[in-house]
Structure formats: structure tokens, C-alpha cells
C-alpha positions as CSV (number, residue, x, y, z in Angstrom):
1,X,-0.2,0.2,0.1
2,X,1.2,3.7,-0.9
3,X,0.2,6.6,0.3
4,X,0.0,9.9,-1.9
5,X,-1.4,13.5,-1.4
6,X,-3.4,14.4,-4.4
7,X,-5.2,17.9,-4.1
8,X,-5.1,18.0,-0.1
9,X,-6.3,14.6,0.1
10,X,-5.0,11.2,1.4
11,X,-5.0,8.5,-1.0
12,X,-4.2,4.8,-0.4
13,X,-3.2,2.3,-3.2
14,X,-3.9,-1.4,-2.2
15,X,-2.9,-4.5,-4.7
16,X,-4.5,-7.5,-3.6
17,X,-4.5,-11.0,-5.2
18,X,-7.4,-13.3,-5.4
19,X,-7.0,-17.0,-5.9
20,X,-9.5,-19.6,-7.7
21,X,-8.9,-23.0,-7.5
22,X,-10.5,-25.6,-9.7
23,X,-10.6,-29.4,-10.3
24,X,-7.7,-31.0,-11.8
25,X,-6.8,-30.8,-14.9
26,X,-9.2,-27.9,-15.4
27,X,-7.2,-24.3,-16.3
28,X,-10.1,-22.9,-18.4
29,X,-12.5,-23.4,-15.4
30,X,-10.3,-21.5,-13.3
31,X,-9.5,-19.0,-15.9
32,X,-13.5,-18.2,-16.2
33,X,-13.9,-18.1,-12.6
34,X,-11.4,-15.2,-12.5
35,X,-13.1,-13.4,-15.0
36,X,-15.9,-13.8,-14.2
37,X,-14.9,-12.2,-10.6
38,X,-13.0,-9.8,-12.9
39,X,-16.8,-8.3,-14.4
40,X,-18.1,-8.7,-10.8
41,X,-15.7,-6.3,-9.0
42,X,-15.8,-4.1,-11.9
43,X,-19.6,-3.4,-11.4
44,X,-19.5,-3.7,-7.6
45,X,-20.5,-0.8,-5.7
46,X,-18.4,-1.6,-2.4
47,X,-19.5,0.2,0.3
48,X,-16.6,1.4,2.9
49,X,-16.6,3.0,6.2
50,X,-14.6,6.3,6.3
51,X,-13.4,6.2,2.7
52,X,-14.4,6.4,-0.7
53,X,-13.2,3.9,-4.0
54,X,-11.6,6.2,-6.5
55,X,-10.3,3.4,-8.6
56,X,-10.5,-0.6,-8.9
57,X,-8.6,-2.0,-11.6
58,X,-8.0,-5.5,-12.8
59,X,-4.1,-6.1,-13.2
60,X,-3.4,-9.3,-14.3
61,X,-5.0,-13.1,-14.8
62,X,-2.8,-15.5,-14.8
63,X,-3.6,-19.7,-14.5
64,X,-1.0,-22.3,-14.0
65,X,-1.3,-26.3,-12.8
66,X,0.3,-27.3,-9.3
67,X,2.6,-30.1,-10.3
68,X,2.1,-32.1,-7.2
69,X,-1.7,-32.1,-7.1
70,X,-2.7,-31.4,-10.8
71,X,-5.0,-28.7,-9.8
72,X,-5.5,-25.5,-11.9
73,X,-5.1,-22.2,-10.4
74,X,-5.7,-19.0,-11.3
75,X,-4.7,-15.8,-10.0
76,X,-6.5,-12.4,-10.1
77,X,-4.3,-8.8,-9.4
78,X,-6.6,-6.0,-8.8
79,X,-5.5,-2.6,-7.7
80,X,-7.3,0.1,-6.0
81,X,-6.9,3.5,-4.6
82,X,-9.0,4.4,-1.9
83,X,-9.3,8.1,-0.4
84,X,-10.1,8.7,3.5
85,X,-13.0,11.5,3.5
């Protein structure tokens, strides 16, 4: 998280990764679920106490298969900027 002062407002940048785990051999299912989450987040009116959401962006969606278990994993990385009221 980073703090920035913009026009006297205190803003914070947040970066988070959301993991999606699918059944073995189902990378497409994991990617589809991560893409659906990205769509839902883009349209969400997120209620925040004491601050407001300035921006919310999906930075990356990546997938891989766990070599040990065979599970498909997708990672959805989002970045948000909030402003203290």
C-alpha cells in the first residue's frame, strides 16, 4: 500500500491477489471463474467505512497448474485506490 497526497486528499493504493482453485486438469474453469470475478468487481458498488473507492482495476489474470496435485490455479490481481473522507 502506498500513500499519496492529491489535492490535499489522503489516498492509499492497495494491491491484492485473489486465488481461484479448480479441479485437476481444469485451467479453463479457473480462468473463467477469475474473469467472472473481474467482471463482478468492475460493476460493484463497494461500501467502505470512512473512505471512498477512487479506482478499482484488474491488473492481471494468470493461470498455472500445480505440478504436485494437478489442480488448476488462477490468480486475479486487482489494484484499488481509496481516499479518506
